[in-house]
Amino acid sequence: MGIPKFTIVLDSPTGSYYAGTNVTGRVLLTLDKQKKFRGIFEGKAHVAWSERESVRKNDGDTTQETIDYSADEEYFSNKYYLAGSASNDIEIPAGEHVYPFTTTLPPQLPTSFEGEHGYVRYTIVATLDRPWKMDVEAKTIFQVVTPLDLNYHALAKEPVKKEESKTFCCCCCKSGPLTVVACVPHTGYVPGQEIPVTVEVDNASNTAVQSVELKIMKYLQWTVRTPKQNTKKDKIELSKMSLEGVEQNGSKSFTQNIGIPQMPFVNLDACSIINVSFILKVTACVTGMFNKNLTAEIPLVLGTVPLYNPLQAGTMVPSPSSTTP
């Protein structure tokens, strides 16, 4: 016979908790006969994917095999005895029972996260021991939020000026340089805010710039360790806008706001196998089949609390320029 009632109820109506706070709730249990009881709190990250690879056999031949890659990272695991103890299990009598529980989360935890190749999950598992039978479990997932106040993040307050330039070859002769300068007043923002971007394009080359594109990109990097170190990278375009072009030997300046979409905040600083980053890309899209576009990139810091006085955050910090042939 199954257990008539065995559920976990969290006190938080949203099922979410801040890192460093207490997770509280109750286990509701109805038994038709005596049982033993225990519980476990756990937080971990998992990354996995499979790839087809060429593998050389002992006879020298190669064959295609599926290789399973994976990595796991544990952040905390607390065993919580709701009834009894490690050295003294007790029998719970038949009837209805309510067992309150509480556990304190570590202060530095990655935010709960679900992705294509992995996740960060926090679970509570309550287990009923059944001699000579499979144990019965009640399981629930709770969400952990690790906030980031941008006012306490040094890099988030810094203005950035990024300059990139390149030249184009035509009939063995180099043209003058195409230069893109992108500026932002600070790099720290929260989802839903707009980024004021100033762009200067100086086109001393013999190639026209068809348009200037602004993009906010989200990059994901997944790292596995078994059976060997490997990484997989994904990118997602969050926002995009196109500005007018710049003719040969011309120059233009643009001031434009580009919005960061509303989205759940993810802080994975404490996770070493999943990384999330955000970049503002300013691209001069050039004509010519064999000409490559010129892009200036500015890393962004996303948080949960916006800067109080962003205009007084600091002075402009130029980034090193680079020249691409």
mmCIF file of C-alpha atoms in Angstrom:
data_model
loop_
_atom_site.group_PDB
_atom_site.id
_atom_site.type_symbol
_atom_site.label_atom_id
_atom_site.label_comp_id
_atom_site.label_asym_id
_atom_site.label_seq_id
_atom_site.Cartn_x
_atom_site.Cartn_y
_atom_site.Cartn_z
ATOM 1 C CA MET A 1 0.000 0.000 0.000
ATOM 2 C CA GLY A 2 1.310 3.507 -0.834
ATOM 3 C CA ILE A 3 1.681 6.409 1.552
ATOM 4 C CA PRO A 4 -1.698 8.207 1.892
ATOM 5 C CA LYS A 5 -0.058 11.664 2.128
ATOM 6 C CA PHE A 6 3.578 12.686 1.845
ATOM 7 C CA THR A 7 4.293 16.253 0.673
ATOM 8 C CA ILE A 8 6.685 19.140 1.338
ATOM 9 C CA VAL A 9 5.228 22.640 1.767
ATOM 10 C CA LEU A 10 7.505 25.702 1.724
ATOM 11 C CA ASP A 11 6.667 28.772 3.786
ATOM 12 C CA SER A 12 7.690 31.092 0.934
ATOM 13 C CA PRO A 13 4.647 31.577 -1.347
ATOM 14 C CA THR A 14 6.961 31.884 -4.368
ATOM 15 C CA GLY A 15 9.293 29.069 -3.348
ATOM 16 C CA SER A 16 12.236 31.497 -3.564
ATOM 17 C CA TYR A 17 14.895 32.388 -0.990
ATOM 18 C CA TYR A 18 17.910 34.688 -0.881
ATOM 19 C CA ALA A 19 21.344 33.149 -0.375
ATOM 20 C CA GLY A 20 22.294 33.352 3.311
ATOM 21 C CA THR A 21 18.696 33.204 4.576
ATOM 22 C CA ASN A 22 16.671 30.392 6.135
ATOM 23 C CA VAL A 23 14.602 27.955 4.103
ATOM 24 C CA THR A 24 11.572 26.993 6.173
ATOM 25 C CA GLY A 25 8.581 24.778 5.625
ATOM 26 C CA ARG A 26 6.718 21.657 6.710
ATOM 27 C CA VAL A 27 6.520 18.017 5.771
ATOM 28 C CA LEU A 28 2.946 16.736 5.799
ATOM 29 C CA LEU A 29 2.727 13.022 6.378
ATOM 30 C CA THR A 30 -0.128 10.572 6.840
ATOM 31 C CA LEU A 31 0.809 6.966 7.636
ATOM 32 C CA ASP A 32 -1.236 3.827 7.796
ATOM 33 C CA LYS A 33 1.494 2.088 9.820
ATOM 34 C CA GLN A 34 4.836 2.835 11.503
ATOM 35 C CA LYS A 35 7.781 4.063 9.397
ATOM 36 C CA LYS A 36 11.286 5.604 9.751
ATOM 37 C CA PHE A 37 11.960 9.117 8.454
ATOM 38 C CA ARG A 38 14.792 11.429 7.354
ATOM 39 C CA GLY A 39 15.390 14.434 5.097
ATOM 40 C CA ILE A 40 18.146 16.003 2.946
ATOM 41 C CA PHE A 41 18.737 19.535 1.612
ATOM 42 C CA GLU A 42 20.971 19.773 -1.435
ATOM 43 C CA GLY A 43 22.284 22.352 -3.882
ATOM 44 C CA LYS A 44 24.297 21.463 -6.973
ATOM 45 C CA ALA A 45 25.093 22.296 -10.595
ATOM 46 C CA HIS A 46 25.154 19.782 -13.429
ATOM 47 C CA VAL A 47 26.359 20.108 -17.028
ATOM 48 C CA ALA A 48 26.159 17.370 -19.665
ATOM 49 C CA TRP A 49 26.071 16.780 -23.409
ATOM 50 C CA SER A 50 27.064 14.099 -25.949
ATOM 51 C CA GLU A 51 29.265 14.357 -29.047
ATOM 52 C CA ARG A 52 30.131 12.048 -31.914
ATOM 53 C CA GLU A 53 33.914 11.726 -32.129
ATOM 54 C CA SER A 54 36.501 9.694 -34.032
ATOM 55 C CA VAL A 55 38.163 7.167 -31.736
ATOM 56 C CA ARG A 56 41.268 5.205 -32.748
ATOM 57 C CA LYS A 57 41.181 1.504 -31.901
ATOM 58 C CA ASN A 58 44.115 -0.711 -30.910
ATOM 59 C CA ASP A 59 44.346 -2.080 -34.497
ATOM 60 C CA GLY A 60 44.813 1.435 -35.854
ATOM 61 C CA ASP A 61 41.339 1.783 -37.317
ATOM 62 C CA THR A 62 39.108 4.696 -36.343
ATOM 63 C CA THR A 63 35.425 4.567 -35.571
ATOM 64 C CA GLN A 64 32.729 7.067 -34.669
ATOM 65 C CA GLU A 65 31.573 6.812 -31.056
ATOM 66 C CA THR A 66 29.241 8.819 -28.852
ATOM 67 C CA ILE A 67 31.143 10.449 -25.985
ATOM 68 C CA ASP A 68 29.141 11.540 -22.949
ATOM 69 C CA TYR A 69 30.580 14.646 -21.273
ATOM 70 C CA SER A 70 29.543 15.808 -17.816
ATOM 71 C CA ALA A 71 30.480 17.817 -14.730
ATOM 72 C CA ASP A 72 28.910 18.258 -11.314
ATOM 73 C CA GLU A 73 29.488 20.824 -8.610
ATOM 74 C CA GLU A 74 28.009 20.667 -5.114
ATOM 75 C CA TYR A 75 27.385 23.811 -3.062
ATOM 76 C CA PHE A 76 25.891 22.353 0.087
ATOM 77 C CA SER A 77 24.265 19.158 1.351
ATOM 78 C CA ASN A 78 22.584 19.058 4.758
ATOM 79 C CA LYS A 79 21.009 15.959 6.217
ATOM 80 C CA TYR A 80 18.136 16.962 8.468
ATOM 81 C CA TYR A 81 16.548 14.396 10.780
ATOM 82 C CA LEU A 82 12.901 15.301 11.019
ATOM 83 C CA ALA A 83 12.341 12.397 13.393
ATOM 84 C CA GLY A 84 15.028 10.380 15.108
ATOM 85 C CA SER A 85 18.762 10.997 14.690
ATOM 86 C CA ALA A 86 21.833 9.579 12.990
ATOM 87 C CA SER A 87 22.283 7.028 15.764
ATOM 88 C CA ASN A 88 18.682 6.594 16.867
ATOM 89 C CA ASP A 89 16.009 5.980 14.245
ATOM 90 C CA ILE A 90 12.471 5.997 15.558
ATOM 91 C CA GLU A 91 9.270 4.497 14.299
ATOM 92 C CA ILE A 92 6.617 7.076 13.399
ATOM 93 C CA PRO A 93 3.166 5.905 14.449
ATOM 94 C CA ALA A 94 0.265 5.698 12.048
ATOM 95 C CA GLY A 95 -1.843 8.838 11.640
ATOM 96 C CA GLU A 96 -1.372 12.446 10.462
ATOM 97 C CA HIS A 97 1.912 14.248 11.220
ATOM 98 C CA VAL A 98 3.369 17.703 10.539
ATOM 99 C CA TYR A 99 7.138 18.193 10.767
ATOM 100 C CA PRO A 100 8.442 21.786 10.496
ATOM 101 C CA PHE A 101 11.976 22.222 9.169
ATOM 102 C CA THR A 102 14.534 24.977 8.701
ATOM 103 C CA THR A 103 18.012 25.163 7.201
ATOM 104 C CA THR A 104 20.346 28.110 6.596
ATOM 105 C CA LEU A 105 21.658 28.659 3.089
ATOM 106 C CA PRO A 106 25.337 29.576 2.603
ATOM 107 C CA PRO A 107 25.819 33.291 1.809
ATOM 108 C CA GLN A 108 27.590 32.693 -1.507
ATOM 109 C CA LEU A 109 25.475 30.585 -3.841
ATOM 110 C CA PRO A 110 24.826 30.731 -7.586
ATOM 111 C CA THR A 111 21.314 31.691 -8.617
ATOM 112 C CA SER A 112 18.958 28.884 -9.631
ATOM 113 C CA PHE A 113 19.339 28.347 -13.362
ATOM 114 C CA GLU A 114 17.981 26.065 -16.100
ATOM 115 C CA GLY A 115 19.678 25.880 -19.507
ATOM 116 C CA GLU A 116 20.057 23.711 -22.574
ATOM 117 C CA HIS A 117 23.149 21.863 -21.343
ATOM 118 C CA GLY A 118 22.881 22.149 -17.581
ATOM 119 C CA TYR A 119 21.327 23.617 -14.485
ATOM 120 C CA VAL A 120 21.792 24.899 -10.949
ATOM 121 C CA ARG A 121 19.124 23.348 -8.708
ATOM 122 C CA TYR A 122 18.257 23.337 -5.032
ATOM 123 C CA THR A 123 16.141 20.509 -3.694
ATOM 124 C CA ILE A 124 14.610 19.169 -0.496
ATOM 125 C CA VAL A 125 14.096 15.422 -0.285
ATOM 126 C CA ALA A 126 12.233 13.712 2.573
ATOM 127 C CA THR A 127 12.657 9.930 2.736
ATOM 128 C CA LEU A 128 10.671 7.201 4.445
ATOM 129 C CA ASP A 129 12.692 4.045 5.139
ATOM 130 C CA ARG A 130 10.862 0.867 4.256
ATOM 131 C CA PRO A 131 12.690 -2.374 5.196
ATOM 132 C CA TRP A 132 12.883 -4.847 2.314
ATOM 133 C CA LYS A 133 11.188 -2.378 -0.010
ATOM 134 C CA MET A 134 12.177 0.693 -1.981
ATOM 135 C CA ASP A 135 12.214 3.864 0.107
ATOM 136 C CA VAL A 136 9.496 6.453 -0.543
ATOM 137 C CA GLU A 137 10.522 10.037 -1.259
ATOM 138 C CA ALA A 138 8.825 13.423 -1.307
ATOM 139 C CA LYS A 139 10.802 15.997 -3.281
ATOM 140 C CA THR A 140 10.483 19.714 -4.007
ATOM 141 C CA ILE A 141 12.687 22.264 -5.770
ATOM 142 C CA PHE A 142 13.168 25.744 -4.321
ATOM 143 C CA GLN A 143 14.684 28.762 -6.028
ATOM 144 C CA VAL A 144 17.760 30.602 -4.756
ATOM 145 C CA VAL A 145 18.343 34.249 -5.667
ATOM 146 C CA THR A 146 21.762 35.819 -5.091
ATOM 147 C CA PRO A 147 21.279 39.591 -5.553
ATOM 148 C CA LEU A 148 23.926 41.942 -6.901
ATOM 149 C CA ASP A 149 23.881 45.579 -5.818
ATOM 150 C CA LEU A 150 25.707 47.470 -8.567
ATOM 151 C CA ASN A 151 26.611 50.254 -6.125
ATOM 152 C CA TYR A 152 29.051 47.849 -4.443
ATOM 153 C CA HIS A 153 30.543 46.576 -7.708
ATOM 154 C CA ALA A 154 33.576 48.665 -8.697
ATOM 155 C CA LEU A 155 33.552 47.795 -12.402
ATOM 156 C CA ALA A 156 29.836 48.525 -12.760
ATOM 157 C CA LYS A 157 30.405 52.237 -11.995
ATOM 158 C CA GLU A 158 33.165 52.817 -14.538
ATOM 159 C CA PRO A 159 32.539 54.641 -17.823
ATOM 160 C CA VAL A 160 34.194 52.915 -20.772
ATOM 161 C CA LYS A 161 35.497 54.181 -24.081
ATOM 162 C CA LYS A 162 36.385 51.451 -26.553
ATOM 163 C CA GLU A 163 38.173 52.190 -29.825
ATOM 164 C CA GLU A 164 38.805 49.789 -32.701
ATOM 165 C CA SER A 165 40.273 50.426 -36.149
ATOM 166 C CA LYS A 166 41.277 48.538 -39.279
ATOM 167 C CA THR A 167 42.422 49.078 -42.839
ATOM 168 C CA PHE A 168 41.324 47.451 -46.092
ATOM 169 C CA CYS A 169 43.505 46.305 -48.976
ATOM 170 C CA CYS A 170 42.634 47.049 -52.581
ATOM 171 C CA CYS A 171 44.974 46.126 -55.460
ATOM 172 C CA CYS A 172 47.868 45.713 -53.040
ATOM 173 C CA CYS A 173 47.330 49.215 -51.675
ATOM 174 C CA LYS A 174 46.097 49.864 -48.149
ATOM 175 C CA SER A 175 43.370 52.389 -47.570
ATOM 176 C CA GLY A 176 43.133 54.790 -44.685
ATOM 177 C CA PRO A 177 41.730 53.391 -41.436
ATOM 178 C CA LEU A 178 38.123 52.828 -40.476
ATOM 179 C CA THR A 179 37.757 53.721 -36.799
ATOM 180 C CA VAL A 180 34.862 53.030 -34.430
ATOM 181 C CA VAL A 181 34.711 54.594 -30.952
ATOM 182 C CA ALA A 182 31.977 53.419 -28.564
ATOM 183 C CA CYS A 183 31.319 55.053 -25.182
ATOM 184 C CA VAL A 184 28.979 54.261 -22.288
ATOM 185 C CA PRO A 185 28.689 56.292 -19.051
ATOM 186 C CA HIS A 186 28.908 53.129 -16.917
ATOM 187 C CA THR A 187 28.742 49.363 -17.463
ATOM 188 C CA GLY A 188 26.337 48.345 -14.673
ATOM 189 C CA TYR A 189 22.605 48.002 -15.432
ATOM 190 C CA VAL A 190 19.560 46.021 -14.365
ATOM 191 C CA PRO A 191 17.121 44.260 -16.722
ATOM 192 C CA GLY A 192 14.634 46.754 -18.136
ATOM 193 C CA GLN A 193 17.063 49.695 -18.158
ATOM 194 C CA GLU A 194 18.340 51.468 -21.272
ATOM 195 C CA ILE A 195 22.019 51.938 -22.092
ATOM 196 C CA PRO A 196 22.946 55.355 -23.538
ATOM 197 C CA VAL A 197 25.570 54.677 -26.198
ATOM 198 C CA THR A 198 27.684 57.254 -28.025
ATOM 199 C CA VAL A 199 29.275 56.037 -31.264
ATOM 200 C CA GLU A 200 31.777 57.847 -33.450
ATOM 201 C CA VAL A 201 32.644 56.429 -36.870
ATOM 202 C CA ASP A 202 35.573 57.930 -38.783
ATOM 203 C CA ASN A 203 35.739 56.284 -42.207
ATOM 204 C CA ALA A 204 39.004 57.304 -43.863
ATOM 205 C CA SER A 205 38.966 54.077 -45.866
ATOM 206 C CA ASN A 206 37.975 53.308 -49.461
ATOM 207 C CA THR A 207 35.107 51.097 -48.232
ATOM 208 C CA ALA A 208 31.622 52.335 -47.387
ATOM 209 C CA VAL A 209 29.939 51.500 -44.093
ATOM 210 C CA GLN A 210 26.427 50.308 -44.928
ATOM 211 C CA SER A 211 25.097 50.590 -41.380
ATOM 212 C CA VAL A 212 26.136 50.708 -37.735
ATOM 213 C CA GLU A 213 24.584 47.996 -35.564
ATOM 214 C CA LEU A 214 24.121 47.999 -31.792
ATOM 215 C CA LYS A 215 23.526 44.663 -30.097
ATOM 216 C CA ILE A 216 23.273 43.381 -26.540
ATOM 217 C CA MET A 217 24.470 39.792 -26.476
ATOM 218 C CA LYS A 218 24.194 37.108 -23.825
ATOM 219 C CA TYR A 219 26.942 34.475 -23.830
ATOM 220 C CA LEU A 220 26.782 31.100 -22.084
ATOM 221 C CA GLN A 221 29.807 28.890 -21.497
ATOM 222 C CA TRP A 222 29.409 25.312 -20.281
ATOM 223 C CA THR A 223 32.413 23.414 -18.893
ATOM 224 C CA VAL A 224 32.674 19.643 -18.423
ATOM 225 C CA ARG A 225 35.465 17.649 -16.753
ATOM 226 C CA THR A 226 34.613 14.004 -17.517
ATOM 227 C CA PRO A 227 35.997 12.148 -19.399
ATOM 228 C CA LYS A 228 38.153 15.210 -20.181
ATOM 229 C CA GLN A 229 37.986 18.994 -20.016
ATOM 230 C CA ASN A 230 35.762 20.446 -22.708
ATOM 231 C CA THR A 231 33.640 23.554 -23.242
ATOM 232 C CA LYS A 232 30.599 24.498 -25.258
ATOM 233 C CA LYS A 233 29.530 28.070 -25.976
ATOM 234 C CA ASP A 234 26.145 29.537 -26.881
ATOM 235 C CA LYS A 235 25.095 33.080 -27.674
ATOM 236 C CA ILE A 236 21.717 34.811 -27.568
ATOM 237 C CA GLU A 237 20.867 38.179 -29.102
ATOM 238 C CA LEU A 238 18.852 40.173 -26.558
ATOM 239 C CA SER A 239 18.498 43.547 -28.315
ATOM 240 C CA LYS A 240 19.410 44.962 -31.711
ATOM 241 C CA MET A 241 19.096 48.254 -33.555
ATOM 242 C CA SER A 242 20.516 49.555 -36.811
ATOM 243 C CA LEU A 243 21.819 53.089 -37.461
ATOM 244 C CA GLU A 244 22.633 54.729 -40.765
ATOM 245 C CA GLY A 245 25.866 54.135 -42.654
ATOM 246 C CA VAL A 246 28.953 56.255 -43.291
ATOM 247 C CA GLU A 247 30.330 56.926 -46.768
ATOM 248 C CA GLN A 248 33.987 56.628 -47.778
ATOM 249 C CA ASN A 249 36.119 59.402 -46.260
ATOM 250 C CA GLY A 250 33.187 60.474 -44.100
ATOM 251 C CA SER A 251 32.471 60.545 -40.380
ATOM 252 C CA LYS A 252 29.388 60.517 -38.171
ATOM 253 C CA SER A 253 28.464 60.559 -34.499
ATOM 254 C CA PHE A 254 25.460 58.822 -32.979
ATOM 255 C CA THR A 255 23.845 58.970 -29.540
ATOM 256 C CA GLN A 256 21.333 56.193 -29.036
ATOM 257 C CA ASN A 257 19.648 54.298 -26.199
ATOM 258 C CA ILE A 258 19.389 50.523 -26.470
ATOM 259 C CA GLY A 259 17.198 48.671 -23.996
ATOM 260 C CA ILE A 260 17.997 45.599 -21.944
ATOM 261 C CA PRO A 261 14.920 43.357 -21.993
ATOM 262 C CA GLN A 262 13.135 42.322 -18.822
ATOM 263 C CA MET A 263 14.446 38.897 -17.837
ATOM 264 C CA PRO A 264 15.241 36.893 -14.699
ATOM 265 C CA PHE A 265 18.506 37.939 -13.067
ATOM 266 C CA VAL A 266 21.180 35.262 -12.962
ATOM 267 C CA ASN A 267 24.250 35.490 -10.724
ATOM 268 C CA LEU A 268 26.540 32.531 -11.401
ATOM 269 C CA ASP A 269 29.746 33.980 -9.926
ATOM 270 C CA ALA A 270 29.959 31.054 -7.478
ATOM 271 C CA CYS A 271 29.561 28.444 -10.247
ATOM 272 C CA SER A 272 32.672 27.265 -12.096
ATOM 273 C CA ILE A 273 30.989 25.056 -14.726
ATOM 274 C CA ILE A 274 28.356 27.495 -16.069
ATOM 275 C CA ASN A 275 29.229 31.080 -16.970
ATOM 276 C CA VAL A 276 26.882 33.828 -18.161
ATOM 277 C CA SER A 277 28.180 37.131 -19.528
ATOM 278 C CA PHE A 278 26.726 40.143 -21.364
ATOM 279 C CA ILE A 279 28.379 42.315 -24.006
ATOM 280 C CA LEU A 280 27.402 45.463 -25.887
ATOM 281 C CA LYS A 281 28.573 45.120 -29.503
ATOM 282 C CA VAL A 282 28.937 48.117 -31.824
ATOM 283 C CA THR A 283 29.570 46.979 -35.403
ATOM 284 C CA ALA A 284 30.385 48.945 -38.529
ATOM 285 C CA CYS A 285 28.954 46.779 -41.335
ATOM 286 C CA VAL A 286 31.044 47.357 -44.449
ATOM 287 C CA THR A 287 30.529 46.709 -48.146
ATOM 288 C CA GLY A 288 32.620 44.269 -50.161
ATOM 289 C CA MET A 289 32.370 40.481 -50.311
ATOM 290 C CA PHE A 290 35.776 39.883 -48.738
ATOM 291 C CA ASN A 291 35.805 42.753 -46.246
ATOM 292 C CA LYS A 292 35.191 41.971 -42.590
ATOM 293 C CA ASN A 293 33.082 44.172 -40.351
ATOM 294 C CA LEU A 294 34.665 46.158 -37.531
ATOM 295 C CA THR A 295 33.298 45.583 -34.019
ATOM 296 C CA ALA A 296 33.933 47.253 -30.666
ATOM 297 C CA GLU A 297 32.805 45.257 -27.622
ATOM 298 C CA ILE A 298 32.055 46.519 -24.114
ATOM 299 C CA PRO A 299 31.422 43.984 -21.302
ATOM 300 C CA LEU A 300 28.341 44.747 -19.218
ATOM 301 C CA VAL A 301 27.597 43.990 -15.564
ATOM 302 C CA LEU A 302 23.970 43.077 -14.871
ATOM 303 C CA GLY A 303 22.622 43.277 -11.327
ATOM 304 C CA THR A 304 19.465 43.591 -9.242
ATOM 305 C CA VAL A 305 19.943 47.072 -7.687
ATOM 306 C CA PRO A 306 20.702 49.924 -10.135
ATOM 307 C CA LEU A 307 23.350 52.561 -9.580
ATOM 308 C CA TYR A 308 22.086 55.437 -7.413
ATOM 309 C CA ASN A 309 24.122 58.184 -9.105
ATOM 310 C CA PRO A 310 25.366 56.764 -12.410
ATOM 311 C CA LEU A 311 26.373 60.175 -13.765
ATOM 312 C CA GLN A 312 28.770 60.654 -10.845
ATOM 313 C CA ALA A 313 30.169 57.137 -10.968
ATOM 314 C CA GLY A 314 33.591 58.097 -12.302
ATOM 315 C CA THR A 315 35.594 59.410 -15.201
ATOM 316 C CA MET A 316 35.970 57.956 -18.666
ATOM 317 C CA VAL A 317 38.301 54.966 -18.781
ATOM 318 C CA PRO A 318 39.643 54.344 -22.305
ATOM 319 C CA SER A 319 40.144 50.746 -23.366
ATOM 320 C CA PRO A 320 43.225 49.816 -25.393
ATOM 321 C CA SER A 321 42.684 50.171 -29.114
ATOM 322 C CA SER A 322 43.578 47.451 -31.553
ATOM 323 C CA THR A 323 44.324 47.439 -35.246
ATOM 324 C CA THR A 324 43.183 44.589 -37.501
ATOM 325 C CA PRO A 325 44.804 44.217 -40.907
#
